[in-house]
Coordinates of C-alpha atoms in Angstrom, one line a residue:
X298 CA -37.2 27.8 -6.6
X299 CA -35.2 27.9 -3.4
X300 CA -37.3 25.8 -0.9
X301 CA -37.8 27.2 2.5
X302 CA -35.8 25.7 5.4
X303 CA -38.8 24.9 7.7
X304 CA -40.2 22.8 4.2
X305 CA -37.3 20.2 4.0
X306 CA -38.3 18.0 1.4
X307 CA -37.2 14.7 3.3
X308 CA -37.1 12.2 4.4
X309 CA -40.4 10.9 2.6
X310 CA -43.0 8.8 4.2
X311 CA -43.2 5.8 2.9
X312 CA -39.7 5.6 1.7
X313 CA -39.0 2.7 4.2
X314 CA -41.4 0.4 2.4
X315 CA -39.7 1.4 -1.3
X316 CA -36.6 0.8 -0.5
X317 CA -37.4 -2.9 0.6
X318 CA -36.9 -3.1 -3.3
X319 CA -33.4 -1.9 -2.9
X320 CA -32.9 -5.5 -1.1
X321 CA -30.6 -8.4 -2.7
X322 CA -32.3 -9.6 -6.2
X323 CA -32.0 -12.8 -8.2
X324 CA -30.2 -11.7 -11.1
X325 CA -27.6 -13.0 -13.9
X326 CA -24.0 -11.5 -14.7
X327 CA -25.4 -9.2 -16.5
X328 CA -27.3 -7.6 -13.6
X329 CA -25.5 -8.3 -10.6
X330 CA -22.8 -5.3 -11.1
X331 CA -25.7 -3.1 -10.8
X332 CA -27.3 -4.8 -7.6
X333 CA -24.1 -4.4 -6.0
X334 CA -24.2 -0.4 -6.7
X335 CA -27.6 -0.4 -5.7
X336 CA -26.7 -2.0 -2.1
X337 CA -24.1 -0.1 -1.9
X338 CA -25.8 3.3 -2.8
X339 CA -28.8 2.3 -0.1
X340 CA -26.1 1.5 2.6
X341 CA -24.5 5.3 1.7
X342 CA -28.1 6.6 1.7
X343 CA -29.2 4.8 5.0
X344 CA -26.6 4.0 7.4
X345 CA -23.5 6.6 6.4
X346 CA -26.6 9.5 5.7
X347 CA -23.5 10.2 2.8
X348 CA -26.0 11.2 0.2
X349 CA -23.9 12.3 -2.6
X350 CA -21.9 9.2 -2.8
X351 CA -25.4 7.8 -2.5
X352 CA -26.7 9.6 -6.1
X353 CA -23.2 8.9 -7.5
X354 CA -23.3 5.0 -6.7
X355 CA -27.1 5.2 -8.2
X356 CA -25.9 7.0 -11.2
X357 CA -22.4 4.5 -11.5
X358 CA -25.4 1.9 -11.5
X359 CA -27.3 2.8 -14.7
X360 CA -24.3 2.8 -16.7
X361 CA -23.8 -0.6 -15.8
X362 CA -26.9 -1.1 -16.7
X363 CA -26.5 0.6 -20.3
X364 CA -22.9 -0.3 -20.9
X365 CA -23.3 -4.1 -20.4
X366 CA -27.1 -4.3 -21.7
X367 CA -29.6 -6.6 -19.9
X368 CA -30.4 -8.7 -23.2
X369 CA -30.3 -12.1 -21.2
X370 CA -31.7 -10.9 -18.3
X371 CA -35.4 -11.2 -16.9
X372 CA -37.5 -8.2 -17.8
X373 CA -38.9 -7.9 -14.1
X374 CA -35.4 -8.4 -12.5
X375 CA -33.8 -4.8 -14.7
X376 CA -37.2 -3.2 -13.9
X377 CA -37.2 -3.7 -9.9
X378 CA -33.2 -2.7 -9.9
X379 CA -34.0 0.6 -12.4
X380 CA -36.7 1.2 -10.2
X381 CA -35.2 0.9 -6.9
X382 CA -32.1 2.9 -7.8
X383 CA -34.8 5.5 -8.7
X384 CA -36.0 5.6 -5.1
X385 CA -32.6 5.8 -3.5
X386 CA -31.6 8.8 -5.8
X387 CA -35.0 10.5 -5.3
X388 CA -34.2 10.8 -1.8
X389 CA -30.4 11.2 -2.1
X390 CA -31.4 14.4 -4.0
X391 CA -34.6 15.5 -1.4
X392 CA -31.8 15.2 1.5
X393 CA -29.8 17.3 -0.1
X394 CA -32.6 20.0 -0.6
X395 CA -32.2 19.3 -4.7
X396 CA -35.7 18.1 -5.3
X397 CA -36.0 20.8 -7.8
X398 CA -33.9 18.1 -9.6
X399 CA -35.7 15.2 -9.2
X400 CA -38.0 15.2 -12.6
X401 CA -35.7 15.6 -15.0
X402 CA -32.9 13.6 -12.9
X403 CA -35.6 9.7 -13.5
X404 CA -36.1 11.1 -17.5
X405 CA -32.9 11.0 -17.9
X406 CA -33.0 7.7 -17.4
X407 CA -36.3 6.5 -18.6
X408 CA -36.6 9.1 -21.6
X409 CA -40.4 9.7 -21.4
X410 CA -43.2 9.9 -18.5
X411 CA -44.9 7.3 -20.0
X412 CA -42.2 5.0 -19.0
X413 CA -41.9 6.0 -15.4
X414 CA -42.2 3.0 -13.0
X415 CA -45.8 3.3 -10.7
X416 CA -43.3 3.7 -7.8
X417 CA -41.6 6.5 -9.2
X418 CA -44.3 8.6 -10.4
X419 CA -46.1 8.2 -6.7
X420 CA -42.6 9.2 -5.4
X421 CA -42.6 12.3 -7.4
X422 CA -45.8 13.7 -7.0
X423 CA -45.6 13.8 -3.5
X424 CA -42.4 15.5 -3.2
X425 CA -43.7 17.7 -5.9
X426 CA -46.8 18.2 -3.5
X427 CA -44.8 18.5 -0.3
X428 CA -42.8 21.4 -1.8
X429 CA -45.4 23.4 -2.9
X430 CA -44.8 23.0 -6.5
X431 CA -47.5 20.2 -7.8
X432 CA -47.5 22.1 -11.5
X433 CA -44.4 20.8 -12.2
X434 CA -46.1 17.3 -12.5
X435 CA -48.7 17.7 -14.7
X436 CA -48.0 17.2 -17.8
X437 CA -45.9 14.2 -16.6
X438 CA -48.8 12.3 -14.7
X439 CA -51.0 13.2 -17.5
X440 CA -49.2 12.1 -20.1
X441 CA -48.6 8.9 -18.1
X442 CA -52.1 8.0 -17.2
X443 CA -53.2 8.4 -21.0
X444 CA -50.6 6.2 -22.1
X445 CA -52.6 2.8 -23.0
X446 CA -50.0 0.8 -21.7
X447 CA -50.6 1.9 -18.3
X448 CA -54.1 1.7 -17.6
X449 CA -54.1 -1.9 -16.7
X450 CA -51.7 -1.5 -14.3
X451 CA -52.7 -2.3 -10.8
X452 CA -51.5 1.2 -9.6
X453 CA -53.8 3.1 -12.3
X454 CA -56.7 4.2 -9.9
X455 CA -54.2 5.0 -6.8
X456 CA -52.1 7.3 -9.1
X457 CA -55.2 9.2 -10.8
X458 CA -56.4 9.7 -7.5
X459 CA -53.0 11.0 -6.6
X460 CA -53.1 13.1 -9.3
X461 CA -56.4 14.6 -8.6
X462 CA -55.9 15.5 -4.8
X463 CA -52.2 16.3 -5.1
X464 CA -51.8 17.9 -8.8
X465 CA -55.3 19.5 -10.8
X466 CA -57.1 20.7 -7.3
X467 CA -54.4 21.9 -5.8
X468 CA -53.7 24.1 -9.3
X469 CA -57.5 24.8 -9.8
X470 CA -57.5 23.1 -13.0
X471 CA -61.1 21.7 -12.0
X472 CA -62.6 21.3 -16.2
X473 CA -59.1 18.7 -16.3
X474 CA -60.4 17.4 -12.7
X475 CA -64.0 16.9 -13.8
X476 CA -62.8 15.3 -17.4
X477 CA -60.6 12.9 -15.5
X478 CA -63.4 11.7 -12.8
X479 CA -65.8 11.5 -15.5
X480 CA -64.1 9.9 -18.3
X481 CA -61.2 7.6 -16.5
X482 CA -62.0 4.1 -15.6
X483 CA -59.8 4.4 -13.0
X484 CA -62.4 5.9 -10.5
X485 CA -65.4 3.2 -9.9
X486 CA -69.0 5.1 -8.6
X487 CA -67.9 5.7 -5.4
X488 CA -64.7 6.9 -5.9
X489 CA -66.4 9.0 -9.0
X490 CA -69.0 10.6 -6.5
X491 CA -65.6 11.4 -3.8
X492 CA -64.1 13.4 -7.0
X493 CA -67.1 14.9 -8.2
X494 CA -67.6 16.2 -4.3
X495 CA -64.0 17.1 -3.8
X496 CA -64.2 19.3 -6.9
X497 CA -67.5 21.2 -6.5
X498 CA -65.8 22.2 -2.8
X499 CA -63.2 23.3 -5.0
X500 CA -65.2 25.5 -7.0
X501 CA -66.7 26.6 -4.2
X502 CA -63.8 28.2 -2.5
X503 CA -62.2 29.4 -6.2
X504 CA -65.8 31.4 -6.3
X505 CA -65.2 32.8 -2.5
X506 CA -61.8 33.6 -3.1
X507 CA -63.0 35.5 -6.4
X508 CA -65.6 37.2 -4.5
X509 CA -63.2 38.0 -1.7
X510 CA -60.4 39.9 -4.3
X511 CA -63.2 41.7 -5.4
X512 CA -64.0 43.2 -2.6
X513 CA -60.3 43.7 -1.5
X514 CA -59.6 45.8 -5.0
X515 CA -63.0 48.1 -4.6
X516 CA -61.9 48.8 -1.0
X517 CA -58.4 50.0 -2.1
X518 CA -60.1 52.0 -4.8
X519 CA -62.3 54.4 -2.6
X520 CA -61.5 58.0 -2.5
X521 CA -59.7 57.7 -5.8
X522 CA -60.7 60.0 -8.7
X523 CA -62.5 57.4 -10.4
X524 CA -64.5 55.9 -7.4
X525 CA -65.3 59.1 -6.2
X526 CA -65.7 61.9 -8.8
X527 CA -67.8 64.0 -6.7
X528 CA -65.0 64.9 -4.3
X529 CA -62.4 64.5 -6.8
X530 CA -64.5 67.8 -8.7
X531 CA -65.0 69.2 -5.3
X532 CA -60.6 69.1 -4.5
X533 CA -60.6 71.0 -7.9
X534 CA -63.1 73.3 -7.3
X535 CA -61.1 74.3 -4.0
X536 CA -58.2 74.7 -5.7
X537 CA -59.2 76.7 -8.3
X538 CA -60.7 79.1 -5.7
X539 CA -57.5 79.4 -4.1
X540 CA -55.7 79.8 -7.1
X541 CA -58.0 82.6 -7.8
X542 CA -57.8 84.7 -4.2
X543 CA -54.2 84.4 -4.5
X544 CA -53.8 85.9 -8.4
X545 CA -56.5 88.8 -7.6
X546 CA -54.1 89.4 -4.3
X547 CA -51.5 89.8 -6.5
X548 CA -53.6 92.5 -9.2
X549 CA -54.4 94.7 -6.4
X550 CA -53.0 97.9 -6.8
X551 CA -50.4 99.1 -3.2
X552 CA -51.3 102.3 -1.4
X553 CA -48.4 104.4 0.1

């Protein structure tokens, strides 16, 4: 879907803070070919505003990363670098005005949703959000939230709250709203009662709007046959009297 020109899709708020990330990191031989790209792809994305070279030097990056395998390096070290290379071609991509491209540009790289770095996920859902098109995240956040591995994650509750202001309201998918305030142990009794709220105002307005197209499709229905059979018979009747003067016109006989 073409995105409108008054709805650019960057920059992002908030991408300042992510791409701290993108800053020098500790890392072994192994590693450091990608940090490089990475600094390099952030200097392309921040300070030449050349964001193809940007997604290109982000892309050059993870196969360095594949190609020379991260078996001796520190778990956290490859996550923060795959993660932050995410960030700079998320935005590379949004400048460009190809967020459409965004989704199934980090699985590429990370295979499934359930493996999608917090930071990530956030990042998508609100470009997703921005651009009108919050659908096209949820079966990703779902599946990522029911994944067991993620629920102890510090970034749980902020991303099912994410998920139910920017993704199932904003759909009217309120049964998969009410199932995840009720039943996630992200959302502690206040927050629980802010969903529950937030979701019978949404019901509320589904019901209006309801209401309101019922209205709208009677209006546009009056003085048809089926609304109105009583003139409908009545334009017949007419027209079979004139029908009728006009044959018997026709049968008189013509004097000389």
């Amino acid at each position: 879907m073409k995105s409108d020109s008054s709805a650019s899709a960057a920059p992002l708020k908030g991408l300042g803070g992510l791409l701290r990330s993108s800053e020098p990191v500790r890392s072994g031989p192994a590693c450091s070919l990608a940090v490089d790209l990475l600094e390099e792809a952030a200097d392309f994305l921040v300070v030449h505003l050349d964001f193809r070279a940007a997604l290109a030097t982000c892309e050059r990056a993870w196969l360095s990363l594949a190609s020379e395998g991260l078996a001796e390096e520190p778990a956290g070290t490859s996550l923060e670098v795959k993660c932050s290379l995410c960030v700079v071609g998320i935005q590379a991509l949004a400048e460009m005005d190809r967020w459409q491209e965004v989704l199934s540009w980090v699985l590429q790289y990370y295979k499934v949703p359930e493996k999608l770095p917090p930071k990530v996920l956030e990042l998508c859902i609100l470009l997703y959000s921005k651009m009108k098109e919050p659908g096209a995240m949820l079966d990703v956040v779902s599946a990522w939230l029911q994944d067991p591995g993620n629920q102890d994650l510090p970034e749980y509750g902020a991303l099912a709250e994410l998920h139910l202001q920017r993704v199932l309201l904003p759909l009217g998918h309120l049964l998969e709203a009410e199932e995840l305030v009720t039943g996630s142990i992200a959302f502690d009794e206040e927050q629980r009662l802010g969903g529950l709220h937030a979701i019978h105002s949404a019901r509320l307005r589904q019901t209006q709007e309801h209401s309101g197209s019922q209205q709208t499709q009677e209006l546009n229905q009056e003085a048809s046959p089926s609304s109105l059979p009583f003139l409908y018979k009545l334009a017949q009747f007419f027209h079979w009297i004139r029908k009728a003067r006009f044959s018997r016109l026709y049968q008189l006989p013509i004097h000389d």
